[in-house]
Amino acid sequence: MSWYYLMPVIFVLGIIGIALEEQIKINKTATALLTSVVLWAILLIDTDIAAVTAGFRQFVASFPHAPAEDLGVSDYLSFKLTEHLGDVSSTLFFVLSSMVLVNTIDTYGGFKSVAKIVATTNKRALLWRVAIASFFFSAFLDNLAAAIVIIAILRRLVPDTTDRMKYACISIIACNAGGSWSPIGDVTTLLLWNNSRITPYYQIFHLVIPAFVNMVVPTLLAHYFLFKKNAQLRALPDVPEDSLDDILPHHTRIIVLVLGIVSLMLVPIWQTFFDVPAFMGVIFGLVIVWIYTELMFFRFKKRLEDASELRVTALLNRADLTTIFYFLGILMSVAALIEGGQLAAASTRVTALIPNTGLLAAIIGVLSSMLDNVALVAAVLGMYPLETSGAITPFVVNGSFWIFLAYCAVTGGSLLIIGSATGVTVMGLEGISFGYYFKRFSLLALAGYISGAVVYQLISLIF
């Protein structure tokens, strides 16, 4: 029984270690993987945990003709480990493929044309253009990729570091807002979609307006309080011409951009109408872009003979595997707690303590500003199984809890700069301190978070 209570303690310590990555000097991916391995090792060692024993009995019952001595608890756990790994892999392959696809678009200069659209010397006008671009880019790509693209654009347009930090902070809020209403906008919404808690079009219909409000309110406040009327940027920096202009026709790069964006946008359509898993849809898009670039290399062989770094094979080698392994560790850690039965027990206690599911989702959103939202949402998925009895509850497919959780878990990460991968990435790229963001933007993010939540509740009453 002691092992039963030790498992959630190890998980919490792992989450704390991830949050204190900078202080303890241990990469969060290593912490997540270690937590996963230790939790599953405990299950394999202490096979008398009640939930494991009950699950094993059901496992044996599913093989009525197999000799009892041929089945053991270790067989059951090996089966469940493989089952969970399969479920997790669908999310990991989606994230990996979308990373490579977005990186390909960026490498071919597809996003650089956006700088021409956003460019203006009026500070307030630029603020709105940055926020709106961040909002929609994060929905079509994902919030992390969108933030990286926006920062690259800002470095071309805003030479003053102080001004650029303000735009960067607004982009964090806008990217997280945009990521909340799209099934591919954030890893947490992807988890909810892949685990059949929400469907893309229901999510978009119910969250696009609250998410837009979440973006508009902080931007409006920043418009009046952070930038003076008619304030102008200094002269734009002398940005060197794109190095690809000499070797790659402009129209081919636009085609790569269009193919990549359309491929990502079509993923929910493939899944909804043809029942194609999300990760298969994004892999299909990656393959289309891959084939086009290979044909382009064949067509412009002489021009591109020294540009092997543009091939998708080279871009695959530059994929962020650290992030992939991090998600693997987190999701498999949660899977261990599911099999151990701790999350089921926790759901009973949490429901008794906080019976209002809307309040529960809002609290999870606030917690996501301090703890990893992927781990929180994965844990919640384990705590509250999908309701399939036919009764109308907040936990059915597209239930009010799951939809509101998608909004809260993503946008809640904007309350602190360390609350989301987007914030942490921008923090590193622009050297923004925790205190700078907290003093100037946390209240703005909170105003947007509350405003969007209120709008969602009003929409849920109408529809």
PDB file of C-alpha atoms in Angstrom, residues 71-257:
ATOM      1  CA  LEU A  71      -1.414 -15.151 -17.819  1.00  0.00           C
ATOM      2  CA  GLY A  72       0.304 -13.067 -15.174  1.00  0.00           C
ATOM      3  CA  VAL A  73       0.129  -9.532 -13.857  1.00  0.00           C
ATOM      4  CA  SER A  74       3.317  -8.742 -15.749  1.00  0.00           C
ATOM      5  CA  ASP A  75       1.559  -9.770 -18.979  1.00  0.00           C
ATOM      6  CA  TYR A  76      -1.269  -7.410 -18.152  1.00  0.00           C
ATOM      7  CA  LEU A  77       1.081  -4.505 -17.388  1.00  0.00           C
ATOM      8  CA  SER A  78       3.104  -5.135 -20.552  1.00  0.00           C
ATOM      9  CA  PHE A  79      -0.121  -5.061 -22.531  1.00  0.00           C
ATOM     10  CA  LYS A  80      -1.261  -1.778 -20.890  1.00  0.00           C
ATOM     11  CA  LEU A  81       2.176  -0.213 -21.313  1.00  0.00           C
ATOM     12  CA  THR A  82       2.083  -0.963 -25.032  1.00  0.00           C
ATOM     13  CA  GLU A  83      -1.493   0.284 -25.259  1.00  0.00           C
ATOM     14  CA  HIS A  84      -0.660   3.610 -23.601  1.00  0.00           C
ATOM     15  CA  LEU A  85       2.479   3.974 -25.684  1.00  0.00           C
ATOM     16  CA  GLY A  86       0.377   3.601 -28.816  1.00  0.00           C
ATOM     17  CA  ASP A  87      -2.031   6.306 -27.675  1.00  0.00           C
ATOM     18  CA  VAL A  88       0.818   8.648 -26.731  1.00  0.00           C
ATOM     19  CA  SER A  89       2.645   8.014 -30.004  1.00  0.00           C
ATOM     20  CA  SER A  90      -0.239   9.456 -32.027  1.00  0.00           C
ATOM     21  CA  THR A  91       0.254  12.777 -30.238  1.00  0.00           C
ATOM     22  CA  LEU A  92       4.040  12.645 -30.495  1.00  0.00           C
ATOM     23  CA  PHE A  93       4.045  11.925 -34.231  1.00  0.00           C
ATOM     24  CA  PHE A  94       1.598  14.755 -34.801  1.00  0.00           C
ATOM     25  CA  VAL A  95       3.805  17.205 -32.903  1.00  0.00           C
ATOM     26  CA  LEU A  96       6.995  15.966 -34.598  1.00  0.00           C
ATOM     27  CA  SER A  97       5.512  16.120 -38.105  1.00  0.00           C
ATOM     28  CA  SER A  98       4.022  19.575 -37.573  1.00  0.00           C
ATOM     29  CA  MET A  99       7.384  20.794 -36.224  1.00  0.00           C
ATOM     30  CA  VAL A 100       9.187  19.619 -39.366  1.00  0.00           C
ATOM     31  CA  LEU A 101       6.469  21.051 -41.599  1.00  0.00           C
ATOM     32  CA  VAL A 102       6.582  24.490 -39.959  1.00  0.00           C
ATOM     33  CA  ASN A 103      10.398  24.433 -39.937  1.00  0.00           C
ATOM     34  CA  THR A 104      10.368  23.663 -43.670  1.00  0.00           C
ATOM     35  CA  ILE A 105       8.088  26.614 -44.392  1.00  0.00           C
ATOM     36  CA  ASP A 106      10.288  28.895 -42.312  1.00  0.00           C
ATOM     37  CA  THR A 107      13.543  27.636 -43.855  1.00  0.00           C
ATOM     38  CA  TYR A 108      12.201  28.348 -47.323  1.00  0.00           C
ATOM     39  CA  GLY A 109      11.364  31.904 -46.237  1.00  0.00           C
ATOM     40  CA  GLY A 110       7.613  31.435 -46.371  1.00  0.00           C
ATOM     41  CA  PHE A 111       6.971  33.570 -43.311  1.00  0.00           C
ATOM     42  CA  LYS A 112       9.227  36.451 -44.326  1.00  0.00           C
ATOM     43  CA  SER A 113       6.581  37.853 -46.644  1.00  0.00           C
ATOM     44  CA  VAL A 114       4.373  38.348 -43.593  1.00  0.00           C
ATOM     45  CA  ALA A 115       6.791  41.014 -42.372  1.00  0.00           C
ATOM     46  CA  LYS A 116       5.825  43.204 -45.319  1.00  0.00           C
ATOM     47  CA  ILE A 117       2.151  42.984 -44.355  1.00  0.00           C
ATOM     48  CA  VAL A 118       2.739  43.689 -40.667  1.00  0.00           C
ATOM     49  CA  ALA A 119       5.296  46.497 -41.217  1.00  0.00           C
ATOM     50  CA  THR A 120       4.364  49.998 -40.049  1.00  0.00           C
ATOM     51  CA  THR A 121       6.144  52.737 -38.105  1.00  0.00           C
ATOM     52  CA  ASN A 122       3.077  53.559 -35.974  1.00  0.00           C
ATOM     53  CA  LYS A 123       3.556  51.814 -32.628  1.00  0.00           C
ATOM     54  CA  ARG A 124      -0.130  51.354 -31.844  1.00  0.00           C
ATOM     55  CA  ALA A 125      -0.931  50.084 -35.334  1.00  0.00           C
ATOM     56  CA  LEU A 126       1.949  47.632 -35.143  1.00  0.00           C
ATOM     57  CA  LEU A 127       0.664  46.409 -31.776  1.00  0.00           C
ATOM     58  CA  TRP A 128      -2.667  45.367 -33.311  1.00  0.00           C
ATOM     59  CA  ARG A 129      -1.060  43.825 -36.369  1.00  0.00           C
ATOM     60  CA  VAL A 130       1.267  41.752 -34.204  1.00  0.00           C
ATOM     61  CA  ALA A 131      -1.581  40.616 -31.946  1.00  0.00           C
ATOM     62  CA  ILE A 132      -3.892  39.659 -34.814  1.00  0.00           C
ATOM     63  CA  ALA A 133      -1.116  37.884 -36.737  1.00  0.00           C
ATOM     64  CA  SER A 134      -0.143  35.973 -33.586  1.00  0.00           C
ATOM     65  CA  PHE A 135      -3.768  35.020 -32.946  1.00  0.00           C
ATOM     66  CA  PHE A 136      -4.369  33.469 -36.361  1.00  0.00           C
ATOM     67  CA  PHE A 137      -0.893  32.047 -36.904  1.00  0.00           C
ATOM     68  CA  SER A 138      -1.133  30.085 -33.656  1.00  0.00           C
ATOM     69  CA  ALA A 139      -4.457  28.578 -34.711  1.00  0.00           C
ATOM     70  CA  PHE A 140      -3.162  27.433 -38.097  1.00  0.00           C
ATOM     71  CA  LEU A 141       0.315  26.347 -36.954  1.00  0.00           C
ATOM     72  CA  ASP A 142       0.567  26.078 -33.180  1.00  0.00           C
ATOM     73  CA  ASN A 143       1.192  28.725 -30.547  1.00  0.00           C
ATOM     74  CA  LEU A 144       4.875  27.896 -30.055  1.00  0.00           C
ATOM     75  CA  ALA A 145       5.719  27.944 -33.768  1.00  0.00           C
ATOM     76  CA  ALA A 146       3.663  31.117 -34.206  1.00  0.00           C
ATOM     77  CA  ALA A 147       5.578  32.868 -31.417  1.00  0.00           C
ATOM     78  CA  ILE A 148       8.935  31.991 -32.995  1.00  0.00           C
ATOM     79  CA  VAL A 149       7.751  33.327 -36.355  1.00  0.00           C
ATOM     80  CA  ILE A 150       6.436  36.557 -34.815  1.00  0.00           C
ATOM     81  CA  ILE A 151       9.684  37.176 -32.911  1.00  0.00           C
ATOM     82  CA  ALA A 152      11.638  36.722 -36.154  1.00  0.00           C
ATOM     83  CA  ILE A 153       9.374  39.309 -37.799  1.00  0.00           C
ATOM     84  CA  LEU A 154       9.694  41.732 -34.878  1.00  0.00           C
ATOM     85  CA  ARG A 155      13.474  41.596 -35.083  1.00  0.00           C
ATOM     86  CA  ARG A 156      13.211  42.821 -38.647  1.00  0.00           C
ATOM     87  CA  LEU A 157      10.751  45.601 -37.817  1.00  0.00           C
ATOM     88  CA  VAL A 158      11.527  46.888 -34.309  1.00  0.00           C
ATOM     89  CA  PRO A 159      15.138  47.908 -33.674  1.00  0.00           C
ATOM     90  CA  ASP A 160      14.543  49.237 -30.154  1.00  0.00           C
ATOM     91  CA  THR A 161      14.860  46.423 -27.581  1.00  0.00           C
ATOM     92  CA  THR A 162      12.476  48.026 -25.071  1.00  0.00           C
ATOM     93  CA  ASP A 163       9.689  48.387 -27.622  1.00  0.00           C
ATOM     94  CA  ARG A 164      10.285  44.905 -29.013  1.00  0.00           C
ATOM     95  CA  MET A 165       9.896  43.359 -25.550  1.00  0.00           C
ATOM     96  CA  LYS A 166       6.432  44.923 -25.262  1.00  0.00           C
ATOM     97  CA  TYR A 167       5.340  43.506 -28.606  1.00  0.00           C
ATOM     98  CA  ALA A 168       6.866  40.142 -27.714  1.00  0.00           C
ATOM     99  CA  CYS A 169       4.888  39.977 -24.463  1.00  0.00           C
ATOM    100  CA  ILE A 170       1.642  40.801 -26.254  1.00  0.00           C
ATOM    101  CA  SER A 171       2.443  38.090 -28.789  1.00  0.00           C
ATOM    102  CA  ILE A 172       2.619  35.539 -25.947  1.00  0.00           C
ATOM    103  CA  ILE A 173      -0.924  36.402 -24.851  1.00  0.00           C
ATOM    104  CA  ALA A 174      -2.228  36.484 -28.429  1.00  0.00           C
ATOM    105  CA  CYS A 175      -0.538  33.209 -29.419  1.00  0.00           C
ATOM    106  CA  ASN A 176      -1.977  31.373 -26.428  1.00  0.00           C
ATOM    107  CA  ALA A 177      -5.405  32.865 -27.114  1.00  0.00           C
ATOM    108  CA  GLY A 178      -5.242  31.727 -30.726  1.00  0.00           C
ATOM    109  CA  GLY A 179      -4.038  28.288 -29.734  1.00  0.00           C
ATOM    110  CA  SER A 180      -7.049  27.698 -27.478  1.00  0.00           C
ATOM    111  CA  TRP A 181      -9.735  27.682 -30.188  1.00  0.00           C
ATOM    112  CA  SER A 182      -7.921  25.412 -32.638  1.00  0.00           C
ATOM    113  CA  PRO A 183      -7.538  21.634 -32.200  1.00  0.00           C
ATOM    114  CA  ILE A 184      -3.949  21.915 -33.443  1.00  0.00           C
ATOM    115  CA  GLY A 185      -3.169  25.241 -31.736  1.00  0.00           C
ATOM    116  CA  ASP A 186      -1.639  23.762 -28.585  1.00  0.00           C
ATOM    117  CA  VAL A 187      -0.555  20.348 -27.343  1.00  0.00           C
ATOM    118  CA  THR A 188      -3.315  20.419 -24.691  1.00  0.00           C
ATOM    119  CA  THR A 189      -6.087  20.949 -27.262  1.00  0.00           C
ATOM    120  CA  LEU A 190      -4.475  18.225 -29.374  1.00  0.00           C
ATOM    121  CA  LEU A 191      -4.621  15.894 -26.356  1.00  0.00           C
ATOM    122  CA  LEU A 192      -8.295  16.660 -25.825  1.00  0.00           C
ATOM    123  CA  TRP A 193      -9.010  16.028 -29.498  1.00  0.00           C
ATOM    124  CA  ASN A 194      -6.959  12.830 -29.772  1.00  0.00           C
ATOM    125  CA  ASN A 195      -8.615  11.476 -26.633  1.00  0.00           C
ATOM    126  CA  SER A 196     -12.086  12.093 -28.099  1.00  0.00           C
ATOM    127  CA  ARG A 197     -13.095  14.726 -25.548  1.00  0.00           C
ATOM    128  CA  ILE A 198     -13.746  17.450 -28.131  1.00  0.00           C
ATOM    129  CA  THR A 199     -14.355  17.691 -31.858  1.00  0.00           C
ATOM    130  CA  PRO A 200     -12.705  20.390 -33.991  1.00  0.00           C
ATOM    131  CA  TYR A 201     -15.720  22.292 -35.267  1.00  0.00           C
ATOM    132  CA  TYR A 202     -17.548  22.310 -31.951  1.00  0.00           C
ATOM    133  CA  GLN A 203     -14.417  23.654 -30.287  1.00  0.00           C
ATOM    134  CA  ILE A 204     -13.915  26.337 -32.934  1.00  0.00           C
ATOM    135  CA  PHE A 205     -17.554  27.444 -32.833  1.00  0.00           C
ATOM    136  CA  HIS A 206     -17.667  27.775 -29.049  1.00  0.00           C
ATOM    137  CA  LEU A 207     -14.187  29.141 -28.363  1.00  0.00           C
ATOM    138  CA  VAL A 208     -13.213  31.430 -31.244  1.00  0.00           C
ATOM    139  CA  ILE A 209     -15.122  34.411 -29.800  1.00  0.00           C
ATOM    140  CA  PRO A 210     -13.957  33.948 -26.161  1.00  0.00           C
ATOM    141  CA  ALA A 211     -10.394  33.477 -27.434  1.00  0.00           C
ATOM    142  CA  PHE A 212     -10.667  36.615 -29.578  1.00  0.00           C
ATOM    143  CA  VAL A 213     -11.873  38.561 -26.530  1.00  0.00           C
ATOM    144  CA  ASN A 214      -8.953  37.116 -24.562  1.00  0.00           C
ATOM    145  CA  MET A 215      -6.621  38.630 -27.171  1.00  0.00           C
ATOM    146  CA  VAL A 216      -8.444  41.946 -27.678  1.00  0.00           C
ATOM    147  CA  VAL A 217      -8.783  43.011 -24.029  1.00  0.00           C
ATOM    148  CA  PRO A 218      -5.043  42.924 -23.145  1.00  0.00           C
ATOM    149  CA  THR A 219      -4.145  44.454 -26.529  1.00  0.00           C
ATOM    150  CA  LEU A 220      -6.637  47.268 -25.972  1.00  0.00           C
ATOM    151  CA  LEU A 221      -5.245  47.950 -22.512  1.00  0.00           C
ATOM    152  CA  ALA A 222      -1.696  47.937 -23.876  1.00  0.00           C
ATOM    153  CA  HIS A 223      -2.831  50.251 -26.684  1.00  0.00           C
ATOM    154  CA  TYR A 224      -3.765  52.981 -24.194  1.00  0.00           C
ATOM    155  CA  PHE A 225      -1.387  52.387 -21.305  1.00  0.00           C
ATOM    156  CA  LEU A 226       1.861  51.230 -22.918  1.00  0.00           C
ATOM    157  CA  PHE A 227       2.047  53.235 -26.153  1.00  0.00           C
ATOM    158  CA  LYS A 228       1.499  56.953 -26.597  1.00  0.00           C
ATOM    159  CA  LYS A 229      -0.818  58.308 -29.261  1.00  0.00           C
ATOM    160  CA  ASN A 230       0.874  58.761 -32.651  1.00  0.00           C
ATOM    161  CA  ALA A 231       4.134  57.330 -31.269  1.00  0.00           C
ATOM    162  CA  GLN A 232       6.430  56.247 -34.088  1.00  0.00           C
ATOM    163  CA  LEU A 233       9.148  53.634 -34.305  1.00  0.00           C
ATOM    164  CA  ARG A 234      12.665  54.669 -35.078  1.00  0.00           C
ATOM    165  CA  ALA A 235      13.846  54.128 -38.642  1.00  0.00           C
ATOM    166  CA  LEU A 236      13.520  50.499 -39.612  1.00  0.00           C
ATOM    167  CA  PRO A 237      16.804  48.568 -39.456  1.00  0.00           C
ATOM    168  CA  ASP A 238      18.770  47.836 -42.582  1.00  0.00           C
ATOM    169  CA  VAL A 239      17.713  44.222 -42.956  1.00  0.00           C
ATOM    170  CA  PRO A 240      19.892  42.282 -45.408  1.00  0.00           C
ATOM    171  CA  GLU A 241      18.199  40.680 -48.361  1.00  0.00           C
ATOM    172  CA  ASP A 242      17.135  37.072 -48.056  1.00  0.00           C
ATOM    173  CA  SER A 243      20.025  34.761 -48.914  1.00  0.00           C
ATOM    174  CA  LEU A 244      17.647  32.457 -50.814  1.00  0.00           C
ATOM    175  CA  ASP A 245      16.667  35.101 -53.367  1.00  0.00           C
ATOM    176  CA  ASP A 246      19.641  34.278 -55.579  1.00  0.00           C
ATOM    177  CA  ILE A 247      19.047  30.543 -55.765  1.00  0.00           C
ATOM    178  CA  LEU A 248      15.295  30.011 -55.319  1.00  0.00           C
ATOM    179  CA  PRO A 249      12.461  31.553 -57.369  1.00  0.00           C
ATOM    180  CA  HIS A 250      10.013  33.483 -55.211  1.00  0.00           C
ATOM    181  CA  HIS A 251       6.954  31.576 -56.442  1.00  0.00           C
ATOM    182  CA  THR A 252       8.371  28.215 -55.311  1.00  0.00           C
ATOM    183  CA  ARG A 253       8.714  29.507 -51.766  1.00  0.00           C
ATOM    184  CA  ILE A 254       5.131  30.782 -51.808  1.00  0.00           C
ATOM    185  CA  ILE A 255       3.996  27.331 -52.951  1.00  0.00           C
ATOM    186  CA  VAL A 256       5.812  25.750 -49.985  1.00  0.00           C
ATOM    187  CA  LEU A 257       4.066  28.213 -47.657  1.00  0.00           C
TER     188      LEU A 257
END
